[in-house]
PDB file of C-alpha atoms in Angstrom:
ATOM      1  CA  UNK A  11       0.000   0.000   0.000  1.00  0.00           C
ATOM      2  CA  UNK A  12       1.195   3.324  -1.037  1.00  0.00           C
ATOM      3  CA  UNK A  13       1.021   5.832   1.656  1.00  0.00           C
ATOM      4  CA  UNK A  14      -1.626   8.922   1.318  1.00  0.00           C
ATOM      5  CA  UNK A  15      -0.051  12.531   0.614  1.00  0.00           C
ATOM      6  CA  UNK A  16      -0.302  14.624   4.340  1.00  0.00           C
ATOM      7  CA  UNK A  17      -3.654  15.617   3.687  1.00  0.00           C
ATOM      8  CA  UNK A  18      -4.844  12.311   3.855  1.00  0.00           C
ATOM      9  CA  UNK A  19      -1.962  10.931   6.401  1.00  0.00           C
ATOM     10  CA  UNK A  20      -5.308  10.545   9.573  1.00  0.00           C
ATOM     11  CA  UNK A  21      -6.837   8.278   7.353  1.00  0.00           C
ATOM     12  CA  UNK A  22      -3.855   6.156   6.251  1.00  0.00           C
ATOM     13  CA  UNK A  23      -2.992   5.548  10.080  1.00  0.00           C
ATOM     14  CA  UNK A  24      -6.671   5.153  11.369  1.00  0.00           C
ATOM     15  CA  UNK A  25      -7.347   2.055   8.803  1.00  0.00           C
ATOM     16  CA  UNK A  26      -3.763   0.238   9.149  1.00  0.00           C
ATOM     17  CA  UNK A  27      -4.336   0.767  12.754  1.00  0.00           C
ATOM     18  CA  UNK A  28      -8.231  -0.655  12.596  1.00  0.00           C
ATOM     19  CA  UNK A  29      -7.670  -2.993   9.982  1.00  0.00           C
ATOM     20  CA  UNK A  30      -6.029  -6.132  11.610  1.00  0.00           C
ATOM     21  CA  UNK A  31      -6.712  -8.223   8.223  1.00  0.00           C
ATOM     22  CA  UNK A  32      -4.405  -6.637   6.134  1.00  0.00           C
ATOM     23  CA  UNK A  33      -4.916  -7.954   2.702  1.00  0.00           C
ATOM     24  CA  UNK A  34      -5.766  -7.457  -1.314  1.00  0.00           C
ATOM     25  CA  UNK A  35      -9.537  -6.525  -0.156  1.00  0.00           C
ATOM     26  CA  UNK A  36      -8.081  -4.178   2.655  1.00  0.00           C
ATOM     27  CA  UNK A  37      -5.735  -2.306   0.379  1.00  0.00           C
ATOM     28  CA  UNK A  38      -8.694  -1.532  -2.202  1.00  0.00           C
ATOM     29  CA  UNK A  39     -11.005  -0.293   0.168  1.00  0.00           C
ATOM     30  CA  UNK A  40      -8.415   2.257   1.058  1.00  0.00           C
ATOM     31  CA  UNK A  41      -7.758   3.504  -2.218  1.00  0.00           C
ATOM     32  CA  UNK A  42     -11.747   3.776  -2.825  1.00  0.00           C
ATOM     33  CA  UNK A  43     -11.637   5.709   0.326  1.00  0.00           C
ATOM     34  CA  UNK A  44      -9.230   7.449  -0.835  1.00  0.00           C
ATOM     35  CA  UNK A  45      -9.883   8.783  -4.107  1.00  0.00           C
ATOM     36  CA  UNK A  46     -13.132   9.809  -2.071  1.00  0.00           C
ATOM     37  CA  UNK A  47     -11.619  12.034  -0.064  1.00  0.00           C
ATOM     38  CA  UNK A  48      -9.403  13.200  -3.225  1.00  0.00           C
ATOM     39  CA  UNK A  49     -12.302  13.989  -4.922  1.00  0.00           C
ATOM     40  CA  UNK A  50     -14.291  15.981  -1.832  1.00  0.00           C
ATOM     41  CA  UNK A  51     -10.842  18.175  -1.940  1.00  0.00           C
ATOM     42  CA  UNK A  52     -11.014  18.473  -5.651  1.00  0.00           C
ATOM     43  CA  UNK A  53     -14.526  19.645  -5.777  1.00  0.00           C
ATOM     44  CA  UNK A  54     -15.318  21.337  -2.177  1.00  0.00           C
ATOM     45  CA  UNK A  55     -17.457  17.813  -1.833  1.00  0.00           C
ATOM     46  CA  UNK A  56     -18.806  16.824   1.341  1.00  0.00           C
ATOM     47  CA  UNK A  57     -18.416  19.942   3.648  1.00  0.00           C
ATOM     48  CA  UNK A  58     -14.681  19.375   2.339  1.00  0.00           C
ATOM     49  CA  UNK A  59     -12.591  22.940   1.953  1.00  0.00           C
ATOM     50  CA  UNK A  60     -11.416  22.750  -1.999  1.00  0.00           C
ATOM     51  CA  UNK A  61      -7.979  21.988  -2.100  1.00  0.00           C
ATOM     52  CA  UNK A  62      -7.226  20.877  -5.765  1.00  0.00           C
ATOM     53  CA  UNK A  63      -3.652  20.132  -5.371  1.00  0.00           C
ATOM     54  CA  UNK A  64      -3.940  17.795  -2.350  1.00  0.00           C
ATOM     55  CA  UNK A  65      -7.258  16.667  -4.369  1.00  0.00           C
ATOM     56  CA  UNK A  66      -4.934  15.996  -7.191  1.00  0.00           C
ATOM     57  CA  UNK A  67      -2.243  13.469  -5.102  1.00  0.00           C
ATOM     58  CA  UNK A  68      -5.496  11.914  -3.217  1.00  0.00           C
ATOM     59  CA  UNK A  69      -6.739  10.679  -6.430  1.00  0.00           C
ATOM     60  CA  UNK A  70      -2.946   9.834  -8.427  1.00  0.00           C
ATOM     61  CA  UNK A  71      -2.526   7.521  -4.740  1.00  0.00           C
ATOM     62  CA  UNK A  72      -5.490   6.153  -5.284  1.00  0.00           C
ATOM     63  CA  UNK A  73      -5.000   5.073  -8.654  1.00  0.00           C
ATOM     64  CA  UNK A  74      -1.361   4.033  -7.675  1.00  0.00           C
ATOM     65  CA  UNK A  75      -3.113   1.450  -4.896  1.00  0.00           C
ATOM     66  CA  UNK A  76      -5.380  -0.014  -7.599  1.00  0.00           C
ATOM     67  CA  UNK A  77      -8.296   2.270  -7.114  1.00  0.00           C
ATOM     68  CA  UNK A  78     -10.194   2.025 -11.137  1.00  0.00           C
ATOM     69  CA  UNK A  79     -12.356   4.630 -10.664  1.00  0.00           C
ATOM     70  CA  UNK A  80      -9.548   6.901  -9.886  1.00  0.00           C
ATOM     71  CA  UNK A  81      -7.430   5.204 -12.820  1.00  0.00           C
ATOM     72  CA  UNK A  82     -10.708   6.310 -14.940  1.00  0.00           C
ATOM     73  CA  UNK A  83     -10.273  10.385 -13.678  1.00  0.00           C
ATOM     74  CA  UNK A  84      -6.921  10.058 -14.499  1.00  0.00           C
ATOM     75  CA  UNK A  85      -6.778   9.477 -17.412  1.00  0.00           C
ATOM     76  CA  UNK A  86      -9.761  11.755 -17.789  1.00  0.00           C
ATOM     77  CA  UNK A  87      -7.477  14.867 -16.607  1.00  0.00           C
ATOM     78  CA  UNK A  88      -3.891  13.190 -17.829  1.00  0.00           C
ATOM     79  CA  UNK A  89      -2.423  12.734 -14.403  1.00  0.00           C
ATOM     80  CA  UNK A  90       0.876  10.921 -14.344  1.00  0.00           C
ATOM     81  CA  UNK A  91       2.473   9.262 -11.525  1.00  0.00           C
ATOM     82  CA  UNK A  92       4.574  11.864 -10.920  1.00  0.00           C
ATOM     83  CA  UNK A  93       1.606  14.070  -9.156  1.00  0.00           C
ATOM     84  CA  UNK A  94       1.403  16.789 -12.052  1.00  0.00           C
ATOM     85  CA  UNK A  95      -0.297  16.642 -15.461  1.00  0.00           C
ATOM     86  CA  UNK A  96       2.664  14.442 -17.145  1.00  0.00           C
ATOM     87  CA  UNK A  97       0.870  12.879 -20.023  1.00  0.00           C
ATOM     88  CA  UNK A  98      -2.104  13.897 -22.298  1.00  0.00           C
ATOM     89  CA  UNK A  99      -5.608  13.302 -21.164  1.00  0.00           C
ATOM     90  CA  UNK A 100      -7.225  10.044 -22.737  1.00  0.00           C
ATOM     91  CA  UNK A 101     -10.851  10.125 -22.668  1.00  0.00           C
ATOM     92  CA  UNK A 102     -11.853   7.263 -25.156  1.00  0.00           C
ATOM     93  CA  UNK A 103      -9.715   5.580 -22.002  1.00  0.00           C
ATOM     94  CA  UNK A 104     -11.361   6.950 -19.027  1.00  0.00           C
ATOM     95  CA  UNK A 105     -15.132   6.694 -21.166  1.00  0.00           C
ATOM     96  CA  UNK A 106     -14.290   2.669 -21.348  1.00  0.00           C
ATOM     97  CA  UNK A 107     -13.358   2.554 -17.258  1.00  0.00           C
ATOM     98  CA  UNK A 108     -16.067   4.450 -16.161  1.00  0.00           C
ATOM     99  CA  UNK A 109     -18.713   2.619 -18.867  1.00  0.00           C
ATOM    100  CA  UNK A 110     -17.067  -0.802 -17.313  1.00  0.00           C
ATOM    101  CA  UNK A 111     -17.363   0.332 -13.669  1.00  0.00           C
ATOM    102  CA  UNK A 112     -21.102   1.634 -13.955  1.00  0.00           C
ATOM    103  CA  UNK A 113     -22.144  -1.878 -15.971  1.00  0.00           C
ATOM    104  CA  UNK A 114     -20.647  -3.784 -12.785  1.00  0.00           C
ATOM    105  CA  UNK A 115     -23.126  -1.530 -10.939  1.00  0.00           C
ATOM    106  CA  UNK A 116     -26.290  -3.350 -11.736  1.00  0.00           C
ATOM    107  CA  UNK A 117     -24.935  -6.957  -9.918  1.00  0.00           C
ATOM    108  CA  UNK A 118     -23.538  -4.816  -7.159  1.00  0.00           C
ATOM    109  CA  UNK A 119     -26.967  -3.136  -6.360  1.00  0.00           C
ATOM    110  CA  UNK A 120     -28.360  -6.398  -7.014  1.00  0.00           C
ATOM    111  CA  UNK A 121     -27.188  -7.917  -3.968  1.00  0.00           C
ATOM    112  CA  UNK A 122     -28.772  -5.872  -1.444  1.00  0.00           C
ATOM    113  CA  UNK A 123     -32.463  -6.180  -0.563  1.00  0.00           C
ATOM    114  CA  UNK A 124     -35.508  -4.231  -1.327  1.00  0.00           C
ATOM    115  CA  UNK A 125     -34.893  -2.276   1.520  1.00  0.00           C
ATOM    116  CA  UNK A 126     -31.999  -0.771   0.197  1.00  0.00           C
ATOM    117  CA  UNK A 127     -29.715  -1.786   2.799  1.00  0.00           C
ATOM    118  CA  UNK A 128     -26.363  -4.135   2.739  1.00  0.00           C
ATOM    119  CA  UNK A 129     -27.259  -7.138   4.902  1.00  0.00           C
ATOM    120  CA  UNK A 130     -24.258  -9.194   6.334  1.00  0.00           C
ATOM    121  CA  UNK A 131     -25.513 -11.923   7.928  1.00  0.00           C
ATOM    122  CA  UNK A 132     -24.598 -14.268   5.108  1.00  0.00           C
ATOM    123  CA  UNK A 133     -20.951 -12.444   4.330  1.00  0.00           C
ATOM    124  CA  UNK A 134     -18.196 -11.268   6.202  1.00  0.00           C
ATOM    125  CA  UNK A 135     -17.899  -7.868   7.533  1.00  0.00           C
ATOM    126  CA  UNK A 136     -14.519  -7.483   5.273  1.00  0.00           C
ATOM    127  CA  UNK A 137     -16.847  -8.500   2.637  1.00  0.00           C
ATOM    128  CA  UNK A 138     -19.473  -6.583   3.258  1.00  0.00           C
ATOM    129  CA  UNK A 139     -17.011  -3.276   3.566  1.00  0.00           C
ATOM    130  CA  UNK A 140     -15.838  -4.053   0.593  1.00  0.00           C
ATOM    131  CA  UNK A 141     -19.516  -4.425  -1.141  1.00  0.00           C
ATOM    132  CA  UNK A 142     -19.744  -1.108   0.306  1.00  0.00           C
ATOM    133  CA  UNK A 143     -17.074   1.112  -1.234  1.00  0.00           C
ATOM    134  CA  UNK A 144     -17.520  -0.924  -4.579  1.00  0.00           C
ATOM    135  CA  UNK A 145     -21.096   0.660  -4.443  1.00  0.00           C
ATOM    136  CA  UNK A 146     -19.776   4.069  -3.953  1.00  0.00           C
ATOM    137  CA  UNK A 147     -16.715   3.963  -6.480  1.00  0.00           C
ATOM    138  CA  UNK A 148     -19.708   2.675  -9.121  1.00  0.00           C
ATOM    139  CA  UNK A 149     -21.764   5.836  -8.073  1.00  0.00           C
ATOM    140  CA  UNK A 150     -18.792   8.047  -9.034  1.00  0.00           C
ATOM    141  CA  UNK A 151     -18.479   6.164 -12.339  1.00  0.00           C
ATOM    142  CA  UNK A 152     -21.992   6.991 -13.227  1.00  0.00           C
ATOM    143  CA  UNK A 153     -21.870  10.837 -12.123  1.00  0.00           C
ATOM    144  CA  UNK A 154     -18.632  10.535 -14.616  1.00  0.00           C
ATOM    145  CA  UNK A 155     -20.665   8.695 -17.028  1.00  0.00           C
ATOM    146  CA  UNK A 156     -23.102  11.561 -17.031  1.00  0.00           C
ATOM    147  CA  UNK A 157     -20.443  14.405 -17.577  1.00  0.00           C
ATOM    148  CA  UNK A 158     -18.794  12.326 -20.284  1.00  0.00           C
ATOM    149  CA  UNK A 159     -22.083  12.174 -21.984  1.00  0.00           C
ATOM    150  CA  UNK A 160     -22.860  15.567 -21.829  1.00  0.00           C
ATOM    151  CA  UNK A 161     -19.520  16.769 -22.992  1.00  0.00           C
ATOM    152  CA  UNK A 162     -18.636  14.275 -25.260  1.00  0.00           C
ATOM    153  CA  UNK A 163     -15.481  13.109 -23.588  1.00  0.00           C
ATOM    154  CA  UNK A 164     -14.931   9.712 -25.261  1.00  0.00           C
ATOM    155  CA  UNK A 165     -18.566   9.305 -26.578  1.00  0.00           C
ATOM    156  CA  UNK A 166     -20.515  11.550 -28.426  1.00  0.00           C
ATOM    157  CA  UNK A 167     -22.613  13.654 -27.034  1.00  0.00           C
ATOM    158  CA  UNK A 168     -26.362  12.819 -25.614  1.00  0.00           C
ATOM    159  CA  UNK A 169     -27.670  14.801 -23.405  1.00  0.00           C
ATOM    160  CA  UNK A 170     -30.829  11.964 -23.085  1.00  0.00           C
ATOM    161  CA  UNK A 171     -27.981   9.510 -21.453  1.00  0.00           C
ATOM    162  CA  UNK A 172     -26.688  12.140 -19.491  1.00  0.00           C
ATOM    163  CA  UNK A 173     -29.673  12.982 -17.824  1.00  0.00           C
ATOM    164  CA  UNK A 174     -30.311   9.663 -16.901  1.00  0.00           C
ATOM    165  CA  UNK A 175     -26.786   8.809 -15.778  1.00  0.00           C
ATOM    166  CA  UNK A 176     -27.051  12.141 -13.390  1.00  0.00           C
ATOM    167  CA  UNK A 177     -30.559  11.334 -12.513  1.00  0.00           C
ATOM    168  CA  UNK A 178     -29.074   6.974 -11.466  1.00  0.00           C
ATOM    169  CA  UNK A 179     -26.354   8.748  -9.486  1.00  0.00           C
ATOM    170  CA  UNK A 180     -28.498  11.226  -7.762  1.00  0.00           C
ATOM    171  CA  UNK A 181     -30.731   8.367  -6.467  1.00  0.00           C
ATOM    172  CA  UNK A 182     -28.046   6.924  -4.908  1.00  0.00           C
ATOM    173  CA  UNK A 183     -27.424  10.473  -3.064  1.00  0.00           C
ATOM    174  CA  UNK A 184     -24.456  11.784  -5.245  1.00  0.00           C
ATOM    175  CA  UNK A 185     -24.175  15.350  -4.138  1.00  0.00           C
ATOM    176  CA  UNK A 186     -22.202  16.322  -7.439  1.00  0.00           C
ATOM    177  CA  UNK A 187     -24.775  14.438  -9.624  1.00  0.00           C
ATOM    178  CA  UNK A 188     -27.638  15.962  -8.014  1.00  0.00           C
ATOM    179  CA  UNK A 189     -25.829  19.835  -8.597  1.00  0.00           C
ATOM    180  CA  UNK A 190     -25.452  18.692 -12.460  1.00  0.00           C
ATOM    181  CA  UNK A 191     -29.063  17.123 -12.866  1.00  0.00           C
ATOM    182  CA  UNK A 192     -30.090  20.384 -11.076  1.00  0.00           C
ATOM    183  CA  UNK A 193     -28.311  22.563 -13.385  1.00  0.00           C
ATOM    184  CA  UNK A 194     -30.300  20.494 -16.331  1.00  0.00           C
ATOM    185  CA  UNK A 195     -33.668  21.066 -14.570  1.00  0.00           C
ATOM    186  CA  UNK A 196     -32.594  24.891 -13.734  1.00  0.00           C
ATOM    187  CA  UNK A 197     -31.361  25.748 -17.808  1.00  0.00           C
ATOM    188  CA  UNK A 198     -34.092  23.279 -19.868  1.00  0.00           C
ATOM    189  CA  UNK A 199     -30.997  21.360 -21.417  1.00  0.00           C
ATOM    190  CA  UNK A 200     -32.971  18.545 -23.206  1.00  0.00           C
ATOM    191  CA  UNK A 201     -35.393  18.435 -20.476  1.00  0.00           C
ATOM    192  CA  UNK A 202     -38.581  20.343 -19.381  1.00  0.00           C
ATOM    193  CA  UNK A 203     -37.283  23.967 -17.687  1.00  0.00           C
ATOM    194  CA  UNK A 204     -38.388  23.383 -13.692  1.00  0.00           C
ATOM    195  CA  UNK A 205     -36.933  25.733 -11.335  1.00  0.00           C
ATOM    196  CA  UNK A 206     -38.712  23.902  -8.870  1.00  0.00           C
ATOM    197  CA  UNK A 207     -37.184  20.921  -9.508  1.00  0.00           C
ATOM    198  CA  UNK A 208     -33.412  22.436  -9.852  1.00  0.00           C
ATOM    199  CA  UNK A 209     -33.725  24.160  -6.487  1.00  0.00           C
ATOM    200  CA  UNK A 210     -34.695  21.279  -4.599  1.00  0.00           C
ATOM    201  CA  UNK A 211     -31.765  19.129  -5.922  1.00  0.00           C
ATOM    202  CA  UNK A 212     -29.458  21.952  -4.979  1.00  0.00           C
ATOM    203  CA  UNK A 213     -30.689  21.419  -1.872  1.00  0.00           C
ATOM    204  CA  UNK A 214     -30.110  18.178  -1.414  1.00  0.00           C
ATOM    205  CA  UNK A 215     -26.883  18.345  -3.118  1.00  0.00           C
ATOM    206  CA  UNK A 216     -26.061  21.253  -0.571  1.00  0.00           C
ATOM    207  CA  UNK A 217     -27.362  19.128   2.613  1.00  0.00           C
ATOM    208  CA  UNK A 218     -24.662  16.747   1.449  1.00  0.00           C
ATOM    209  CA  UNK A 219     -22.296  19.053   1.550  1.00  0.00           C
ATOM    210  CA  UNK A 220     -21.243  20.586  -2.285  1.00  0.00           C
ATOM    211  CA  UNK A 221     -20.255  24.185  -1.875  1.00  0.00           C
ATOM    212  CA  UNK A 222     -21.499  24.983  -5.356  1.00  0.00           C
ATOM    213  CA  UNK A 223     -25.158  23.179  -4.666  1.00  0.00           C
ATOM    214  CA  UNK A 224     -24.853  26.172  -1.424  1.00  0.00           C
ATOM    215  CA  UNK A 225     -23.617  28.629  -3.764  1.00  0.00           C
ATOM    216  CA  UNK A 226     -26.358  28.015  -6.790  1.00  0.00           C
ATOM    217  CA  UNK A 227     -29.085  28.004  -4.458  1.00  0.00           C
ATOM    218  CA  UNK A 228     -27.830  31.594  -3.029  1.00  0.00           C
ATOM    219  CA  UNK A 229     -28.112  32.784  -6.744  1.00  0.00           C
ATOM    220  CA  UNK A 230     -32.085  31.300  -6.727  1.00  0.00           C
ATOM    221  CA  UNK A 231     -33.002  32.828  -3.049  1.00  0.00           C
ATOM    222  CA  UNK A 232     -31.830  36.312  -4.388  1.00  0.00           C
ATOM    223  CA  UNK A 233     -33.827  35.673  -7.321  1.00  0.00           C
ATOM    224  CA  UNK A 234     -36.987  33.433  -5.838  1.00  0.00           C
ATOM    225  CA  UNK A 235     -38.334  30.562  -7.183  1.00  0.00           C
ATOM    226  CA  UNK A 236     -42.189  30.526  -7.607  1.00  0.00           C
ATOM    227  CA  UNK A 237     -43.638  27.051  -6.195  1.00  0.00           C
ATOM    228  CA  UNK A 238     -40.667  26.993  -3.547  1.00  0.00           C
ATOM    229  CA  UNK A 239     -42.616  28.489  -0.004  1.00  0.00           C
ATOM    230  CA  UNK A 240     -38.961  29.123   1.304  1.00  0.00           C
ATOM    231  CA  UNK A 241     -37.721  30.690  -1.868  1.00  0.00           C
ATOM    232  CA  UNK A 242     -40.893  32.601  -3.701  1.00  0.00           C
ATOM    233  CA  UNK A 243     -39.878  35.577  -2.328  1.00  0.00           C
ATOM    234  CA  UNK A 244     -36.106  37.000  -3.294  1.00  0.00           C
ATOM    235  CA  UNK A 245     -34.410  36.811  -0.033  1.00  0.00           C
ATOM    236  CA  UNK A 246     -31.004  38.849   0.274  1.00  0.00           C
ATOM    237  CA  UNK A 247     -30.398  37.843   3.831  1.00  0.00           C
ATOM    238  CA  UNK A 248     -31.205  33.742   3.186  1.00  0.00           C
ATOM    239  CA  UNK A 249     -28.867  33.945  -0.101  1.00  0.00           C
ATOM    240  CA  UNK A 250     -25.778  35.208   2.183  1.00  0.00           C
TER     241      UNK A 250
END
């Protein structure tokens, strides 16, 4: 296992010190954890303070410990291991990860019950940690899926499939996804205009912690939002 950069050093230390099964499984949980909490610095995710460059090492660690989702982002942005942008970006590359990750996603979600919820009581608890962060690195793959799509990184573009890859992601509460599907909603972009709609994915997305979820639904209280009670009215003072 390749140690975290210092930003992420409380992390490293609390799961070799927790972790008493070292092992293959161990090590990959720790780099999905890790290009997690690259990604919350990269984007101001999660009540995270945006930090790109310690973002930036999170996610080239992450990779480096065998982490595919962050191989996928990458090779989106053409990070080397070096920990600066050493080669070109590859996004017919990063398009076939994330497309390979999100297809996986399907028999991962198929293993948990109607309820939603990851029961262990047939499967270890290393195995069912493990069920867990594959869940959440197949999430990120289809919020990238989504922003591939509508950019035409790798693909070309559809703004149909992107909806629908933001709108799969947002179910499973990706704050990021939720912020982009809003942003669809909020601008009409192949879908019906609903301002009602876009704020109250901001909001979620901003109850999960995205600062720009908090800082696009500022920019709706100051205008209001009719059909919102808590935002019909502009609202200087809630927008702050």
């Amino acid at each position: 296992l390749i140690p975290p950069p210092s930003a992420s050093i409380s992390l490293y230390n609390s799961f070799m010190n927790n972790d008493s099964n070292f092992n293959a499984t161990s090590i990959q949980i720790m780099a999905e954890k890790m290009f997690q909490e690259g990604w919350d610095h990269l984007m101001g995710d999660h009540f995270q303070t945006i930090d790109r460059q310690a973002g930036q090492a999170l996610i080239i660690r992450a990779m480096l410990n065998g982490s595919t989702v962050a191989k996928g982002f990458c090779a989106f942005r053409g990070w080397g291991s070096s920990g600066s942008d050493s080669k070109n970006p590859n996004h017919a590359e990063a398009y076939a990860i994330f497309s390979g990750v999100s297809k996986g996603f399907t028999n991962l979600n198929n293993t948990n019950n109607s309820d939603g919820l990851t029961h262990t009581s047939s499967m270890s608890q290393q195995s069912s940690k493990s069920m867990s962060v594959e869940l959440n690195a197949s999430v990120n793959a289809l919020a990238m899926m989504g922003y591939f799509c509508r950019n035409g990184y790798g693909t070309e573009v559809n703004m149909g499939d992107s909806i629908r890859w933001f709108a799969n992601a947002a179910k499973k509460k990706h704050s990021w996804a939720m912020a982009m599907l809003a942003f669809c909603y909020q601008e009409g972009d192949e879908i019906m205009r609903d301002e009602v709609k876009a704020y109250k994915l901001y909001k979620k997305s901003a109850e999960l912690g995205y600062a720009k979820a908090m800082f696009n639904m500022g920019e709706i209280c100051l205008v209001g939002v009719r059909g919102v009670t808590e935002a019909e009215d502009p609202d200087h003072d809630k927008a702050m």
